[in-house]
CSV table of N, CA and C in Angstrom, one decimal:
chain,number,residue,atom,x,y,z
A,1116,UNK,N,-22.1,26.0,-0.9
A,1116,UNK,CA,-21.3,25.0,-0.3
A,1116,UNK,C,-22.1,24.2,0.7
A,1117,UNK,N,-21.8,22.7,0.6
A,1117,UNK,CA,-22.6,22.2,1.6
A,1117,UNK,C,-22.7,22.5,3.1
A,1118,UNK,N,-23.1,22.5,3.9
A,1118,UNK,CA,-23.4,22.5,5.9
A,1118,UNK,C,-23.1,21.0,6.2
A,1119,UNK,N,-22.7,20.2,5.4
A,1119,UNK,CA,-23.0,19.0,6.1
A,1119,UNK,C,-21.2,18.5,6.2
A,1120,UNK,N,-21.0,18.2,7.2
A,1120,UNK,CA,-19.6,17.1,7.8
A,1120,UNK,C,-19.5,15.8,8.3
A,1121,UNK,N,-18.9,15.3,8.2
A,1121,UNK,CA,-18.9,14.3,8.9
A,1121,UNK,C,-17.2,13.8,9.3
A,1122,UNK,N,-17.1,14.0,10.8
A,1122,UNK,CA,-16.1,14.2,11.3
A,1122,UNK,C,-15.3,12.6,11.7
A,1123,UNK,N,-14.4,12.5,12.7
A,1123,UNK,CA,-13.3,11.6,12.7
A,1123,UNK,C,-14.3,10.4,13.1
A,1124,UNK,N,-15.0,10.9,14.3
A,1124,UNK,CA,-16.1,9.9,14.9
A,1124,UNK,C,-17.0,9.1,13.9
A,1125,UNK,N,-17.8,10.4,13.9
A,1125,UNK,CA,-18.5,9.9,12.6
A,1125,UNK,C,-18.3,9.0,11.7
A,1126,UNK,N,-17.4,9.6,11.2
A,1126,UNK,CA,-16.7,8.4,10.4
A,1126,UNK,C,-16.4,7.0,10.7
A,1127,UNK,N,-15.6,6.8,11.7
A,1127,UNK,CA,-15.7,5.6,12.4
A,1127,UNK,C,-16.7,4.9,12.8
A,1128,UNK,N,-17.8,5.3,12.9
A,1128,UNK,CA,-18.6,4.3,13.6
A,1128,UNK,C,-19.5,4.5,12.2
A,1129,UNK,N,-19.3,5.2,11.5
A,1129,UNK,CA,-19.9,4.7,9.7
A,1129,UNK,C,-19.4,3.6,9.2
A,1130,UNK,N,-18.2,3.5,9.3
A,1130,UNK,CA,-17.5,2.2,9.0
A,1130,UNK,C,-17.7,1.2,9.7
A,1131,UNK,N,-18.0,1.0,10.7
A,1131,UNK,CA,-17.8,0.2,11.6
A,1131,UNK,C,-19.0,-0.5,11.3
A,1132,UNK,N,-20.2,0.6,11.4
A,1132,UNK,CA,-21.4,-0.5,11.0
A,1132,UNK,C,-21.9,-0.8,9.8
A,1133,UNK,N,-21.0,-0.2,8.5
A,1133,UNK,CA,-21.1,-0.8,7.2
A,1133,UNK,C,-20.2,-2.0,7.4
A,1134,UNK,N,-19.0,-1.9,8.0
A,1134,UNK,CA,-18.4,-3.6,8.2
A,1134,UNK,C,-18.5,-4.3,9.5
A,1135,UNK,N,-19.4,-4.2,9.5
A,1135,UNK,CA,-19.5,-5.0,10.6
A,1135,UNK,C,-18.7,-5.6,12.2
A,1136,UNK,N,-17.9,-4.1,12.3
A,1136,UNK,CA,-16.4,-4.6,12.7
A,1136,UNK,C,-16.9,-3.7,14.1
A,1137,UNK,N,-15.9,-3.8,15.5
A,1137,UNK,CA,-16.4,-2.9,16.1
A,1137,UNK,C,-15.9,-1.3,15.8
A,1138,UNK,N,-16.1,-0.5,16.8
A,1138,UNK,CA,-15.4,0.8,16.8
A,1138,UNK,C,-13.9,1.3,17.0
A,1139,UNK,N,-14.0,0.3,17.8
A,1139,UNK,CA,-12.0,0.0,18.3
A,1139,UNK,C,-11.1,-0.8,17.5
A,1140,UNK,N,-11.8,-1.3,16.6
A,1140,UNK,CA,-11.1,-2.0,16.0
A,1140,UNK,C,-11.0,-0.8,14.1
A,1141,UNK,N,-11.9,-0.2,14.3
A,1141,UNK,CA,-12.0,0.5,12.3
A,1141,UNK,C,-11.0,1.7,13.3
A,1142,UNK,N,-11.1,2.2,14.7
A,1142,UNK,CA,-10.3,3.3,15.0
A,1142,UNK,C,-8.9,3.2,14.5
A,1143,UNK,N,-8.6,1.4,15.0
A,1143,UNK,CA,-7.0,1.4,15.0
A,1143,UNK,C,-6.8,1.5,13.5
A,1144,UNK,N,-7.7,0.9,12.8
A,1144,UNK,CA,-7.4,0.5,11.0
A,1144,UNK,C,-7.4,2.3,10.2
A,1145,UNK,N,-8.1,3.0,10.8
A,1145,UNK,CA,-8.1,4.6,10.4
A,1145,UNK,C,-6.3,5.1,11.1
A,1146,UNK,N,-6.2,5.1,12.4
A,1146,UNK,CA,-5.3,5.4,12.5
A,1146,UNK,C,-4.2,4.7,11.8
A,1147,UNK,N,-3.8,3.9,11.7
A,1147,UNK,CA,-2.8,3.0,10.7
A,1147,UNK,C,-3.0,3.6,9.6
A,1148,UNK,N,-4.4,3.7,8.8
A,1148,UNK,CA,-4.2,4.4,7.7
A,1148,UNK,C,-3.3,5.4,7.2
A,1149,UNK,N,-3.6,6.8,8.2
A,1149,UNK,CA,-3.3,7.6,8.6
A,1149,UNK,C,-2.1,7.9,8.5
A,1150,UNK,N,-1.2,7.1,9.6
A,1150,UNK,CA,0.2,6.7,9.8
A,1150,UNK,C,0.8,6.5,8.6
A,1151,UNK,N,0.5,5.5,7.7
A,1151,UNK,CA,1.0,5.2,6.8
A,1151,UNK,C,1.2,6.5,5.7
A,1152,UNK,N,0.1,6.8,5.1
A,1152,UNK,CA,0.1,7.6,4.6
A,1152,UNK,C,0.8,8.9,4.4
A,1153,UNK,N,0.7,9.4,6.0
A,1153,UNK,CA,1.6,10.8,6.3
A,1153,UNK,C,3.1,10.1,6.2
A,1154,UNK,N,3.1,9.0,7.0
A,1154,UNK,CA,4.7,8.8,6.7
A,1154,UNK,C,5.2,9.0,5.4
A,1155,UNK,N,4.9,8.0,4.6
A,1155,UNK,CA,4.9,7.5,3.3
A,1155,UNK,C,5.3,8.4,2.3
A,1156,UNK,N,4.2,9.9,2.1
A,1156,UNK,CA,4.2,11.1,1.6
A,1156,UNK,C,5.5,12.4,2.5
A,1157,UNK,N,5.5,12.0,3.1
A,1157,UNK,CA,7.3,12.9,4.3
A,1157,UNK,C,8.1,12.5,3.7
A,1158,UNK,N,8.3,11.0,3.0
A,1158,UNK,CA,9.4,10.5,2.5
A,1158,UNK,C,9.6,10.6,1.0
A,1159,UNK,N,8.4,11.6,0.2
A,1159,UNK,CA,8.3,12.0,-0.9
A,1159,UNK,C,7.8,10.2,-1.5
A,1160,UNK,N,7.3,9.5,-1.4
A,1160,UNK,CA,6.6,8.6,-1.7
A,1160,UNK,C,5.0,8.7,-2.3
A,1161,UNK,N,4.8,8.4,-3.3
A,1161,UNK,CA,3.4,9.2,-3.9
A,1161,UNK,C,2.1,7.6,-3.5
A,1162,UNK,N,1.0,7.8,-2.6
A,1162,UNK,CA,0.2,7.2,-2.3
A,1162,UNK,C,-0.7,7.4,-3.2
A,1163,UNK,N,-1.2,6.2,-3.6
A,1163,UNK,CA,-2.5,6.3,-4.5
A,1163,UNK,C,-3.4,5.1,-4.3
A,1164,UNK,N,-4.9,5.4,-4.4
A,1164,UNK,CA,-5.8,3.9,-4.0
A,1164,UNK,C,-6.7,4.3,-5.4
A,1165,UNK,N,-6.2,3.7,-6.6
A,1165,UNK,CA,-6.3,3.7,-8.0
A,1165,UNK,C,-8.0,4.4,-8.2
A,1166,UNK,N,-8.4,5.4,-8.4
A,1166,UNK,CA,-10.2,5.9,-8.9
A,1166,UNK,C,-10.4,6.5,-7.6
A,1167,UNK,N,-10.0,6.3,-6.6
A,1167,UNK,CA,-10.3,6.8,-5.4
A,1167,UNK,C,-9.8,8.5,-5.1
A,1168,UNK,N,-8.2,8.1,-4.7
A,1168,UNK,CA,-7.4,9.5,-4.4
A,1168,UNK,C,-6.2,9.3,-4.6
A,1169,UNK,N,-5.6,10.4,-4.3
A,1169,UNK,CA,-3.8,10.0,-4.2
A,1169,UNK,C,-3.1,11.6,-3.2
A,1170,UNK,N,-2.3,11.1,-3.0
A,1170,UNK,CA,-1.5,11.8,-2.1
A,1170,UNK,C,-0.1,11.9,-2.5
A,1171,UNK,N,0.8,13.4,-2.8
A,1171,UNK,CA,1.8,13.2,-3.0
A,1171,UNK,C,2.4,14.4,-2.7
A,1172,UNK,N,3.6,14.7,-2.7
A,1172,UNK,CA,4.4,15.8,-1.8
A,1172,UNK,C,5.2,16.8,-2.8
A,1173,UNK,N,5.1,17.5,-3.1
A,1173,UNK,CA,5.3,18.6,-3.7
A,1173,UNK,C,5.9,20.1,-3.3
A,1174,UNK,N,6.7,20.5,-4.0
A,1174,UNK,CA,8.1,21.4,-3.5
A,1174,UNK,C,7.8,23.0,-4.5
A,1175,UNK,N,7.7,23.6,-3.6
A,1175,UNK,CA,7.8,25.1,-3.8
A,1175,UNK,C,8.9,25.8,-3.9
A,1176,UNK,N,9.6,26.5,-5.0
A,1176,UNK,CA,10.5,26.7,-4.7
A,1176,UNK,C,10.8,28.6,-4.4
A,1177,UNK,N,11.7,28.9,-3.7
A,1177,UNK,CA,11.5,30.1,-3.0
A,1177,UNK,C,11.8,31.0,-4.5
A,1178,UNK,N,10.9,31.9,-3.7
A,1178,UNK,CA,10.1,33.2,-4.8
A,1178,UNK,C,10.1,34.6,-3.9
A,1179,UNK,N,10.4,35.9,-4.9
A,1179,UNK,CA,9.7,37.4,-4.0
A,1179,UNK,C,8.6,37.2,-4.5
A,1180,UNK,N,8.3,37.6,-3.6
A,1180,UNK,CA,6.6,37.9,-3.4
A,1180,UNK,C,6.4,39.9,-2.9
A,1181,UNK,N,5.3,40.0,-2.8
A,1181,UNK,CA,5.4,41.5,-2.4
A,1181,UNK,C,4.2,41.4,-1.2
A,1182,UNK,N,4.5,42.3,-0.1
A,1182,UNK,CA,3.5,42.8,1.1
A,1182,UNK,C,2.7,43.4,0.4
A,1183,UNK,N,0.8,42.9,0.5
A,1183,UNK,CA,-0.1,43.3,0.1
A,1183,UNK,C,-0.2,45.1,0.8
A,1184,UNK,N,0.2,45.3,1.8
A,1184,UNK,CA,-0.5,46.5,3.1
A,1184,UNK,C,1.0,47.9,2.1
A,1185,UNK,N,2.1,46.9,1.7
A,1185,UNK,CA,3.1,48.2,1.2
A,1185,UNK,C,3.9,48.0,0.2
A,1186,UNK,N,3.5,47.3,-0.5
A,1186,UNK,CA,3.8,46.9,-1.8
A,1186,UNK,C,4.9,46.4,-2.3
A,1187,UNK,N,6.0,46.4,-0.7
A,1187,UNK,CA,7.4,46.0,-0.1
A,1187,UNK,C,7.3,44.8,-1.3
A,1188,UNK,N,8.5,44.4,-1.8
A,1188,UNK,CA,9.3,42.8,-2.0
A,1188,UNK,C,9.4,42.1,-1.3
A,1189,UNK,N,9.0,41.2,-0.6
A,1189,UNK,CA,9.4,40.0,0.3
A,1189,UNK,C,10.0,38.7,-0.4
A,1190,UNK,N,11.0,38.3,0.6
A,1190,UNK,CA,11.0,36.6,-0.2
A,1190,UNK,C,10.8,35.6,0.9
A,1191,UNK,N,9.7,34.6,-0.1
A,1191,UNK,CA,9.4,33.7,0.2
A,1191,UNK,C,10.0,32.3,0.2
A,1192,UNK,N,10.2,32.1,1.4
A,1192,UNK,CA,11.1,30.5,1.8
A,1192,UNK,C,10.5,29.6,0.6
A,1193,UNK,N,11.2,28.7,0.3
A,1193,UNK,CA,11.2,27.6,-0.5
A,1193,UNK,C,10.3,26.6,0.8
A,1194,UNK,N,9.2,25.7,0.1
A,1194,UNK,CA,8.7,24.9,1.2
A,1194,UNK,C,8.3,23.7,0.4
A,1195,UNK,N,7.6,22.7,1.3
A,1195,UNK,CA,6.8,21.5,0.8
A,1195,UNK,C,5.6,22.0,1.1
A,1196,UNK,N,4.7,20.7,0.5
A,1196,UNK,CA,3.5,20.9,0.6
A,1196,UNK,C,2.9,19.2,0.5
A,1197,UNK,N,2.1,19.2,0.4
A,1197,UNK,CA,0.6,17.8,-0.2
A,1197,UNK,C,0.0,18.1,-1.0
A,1198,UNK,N,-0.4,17.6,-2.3
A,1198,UNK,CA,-1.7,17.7,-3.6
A,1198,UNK,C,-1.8,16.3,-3.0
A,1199,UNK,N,-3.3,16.5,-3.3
A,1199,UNK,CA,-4.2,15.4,-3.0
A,1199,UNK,C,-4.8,15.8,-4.0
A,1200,UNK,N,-5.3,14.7,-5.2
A,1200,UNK,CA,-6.2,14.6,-6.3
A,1200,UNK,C,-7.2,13.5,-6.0
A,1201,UNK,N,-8.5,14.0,-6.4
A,1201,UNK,CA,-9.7,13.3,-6.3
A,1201,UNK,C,-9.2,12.2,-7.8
A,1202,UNK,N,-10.1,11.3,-7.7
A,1202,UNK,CA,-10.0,9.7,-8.9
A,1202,UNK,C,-11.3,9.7,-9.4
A,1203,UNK,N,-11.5,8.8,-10.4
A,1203,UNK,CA,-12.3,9.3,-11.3
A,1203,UNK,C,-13.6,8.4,-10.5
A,1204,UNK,N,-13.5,7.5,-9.4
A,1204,UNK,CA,-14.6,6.8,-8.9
A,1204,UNK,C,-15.4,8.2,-8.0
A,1205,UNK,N,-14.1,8.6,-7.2
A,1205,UNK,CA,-15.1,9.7,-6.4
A,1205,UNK,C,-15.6,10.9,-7.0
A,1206,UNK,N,-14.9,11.3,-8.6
A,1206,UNK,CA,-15.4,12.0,-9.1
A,1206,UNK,C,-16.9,12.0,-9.5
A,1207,UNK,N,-16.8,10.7,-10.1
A,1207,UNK,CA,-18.2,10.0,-10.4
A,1207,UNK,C,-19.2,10.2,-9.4
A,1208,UNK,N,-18.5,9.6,-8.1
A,1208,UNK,CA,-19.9,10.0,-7.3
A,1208,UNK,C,-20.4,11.2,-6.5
A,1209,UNK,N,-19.7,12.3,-7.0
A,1209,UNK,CA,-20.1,13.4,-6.5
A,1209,UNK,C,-21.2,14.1,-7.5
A,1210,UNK,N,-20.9,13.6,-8.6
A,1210,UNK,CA,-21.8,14.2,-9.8
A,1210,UNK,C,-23.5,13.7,-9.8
């Protein structure tokens, strides 16, 4: 697995000097991103940026399960969740 990250900052000021834009200004456009997104996906709305990624909200529905330590039955609450699928551009460029 890689060692390498690149974090919120990072990121921002990668963008910023690939567009030419300042730092306060790709911050607000990340946060907006952001915003939108989480909202969008809360509201079971499926985000997608076509080759890129997508984002969509997906429902668990309650299950037993059993305690690993005693082999107990447990049940497990019904929940949400996020799948995020990679697109076939960033697939591309990871290869």
């Amino acid at each position: 697995m890689a060692d390498k990250s690149l974090n919120r900052t990072e990121l921002v000021a990668a963008v910023a000097q690939e567009s030419g834009q300042s730092q306060a200004t790709v911050n607000g456009v990340v946060d907006a991103l952001f915003s939108v997104v989480s909202s969008s996906v809360a509201e079971g709305t499926k985000v997608t940026i076509p080759g890129w990624i997508a984002f969509e909200k997906t429902h668990r529905a309650a299950r037993t399960g059993r305690n690993p330590q005693t082999g107990d039955a447990i049940e497990i609450a019904a929940s949400d969740s996020v799948k995020v699928s990679a697109g076939s551009k960033l697939k591309a460029a990871v290869k």
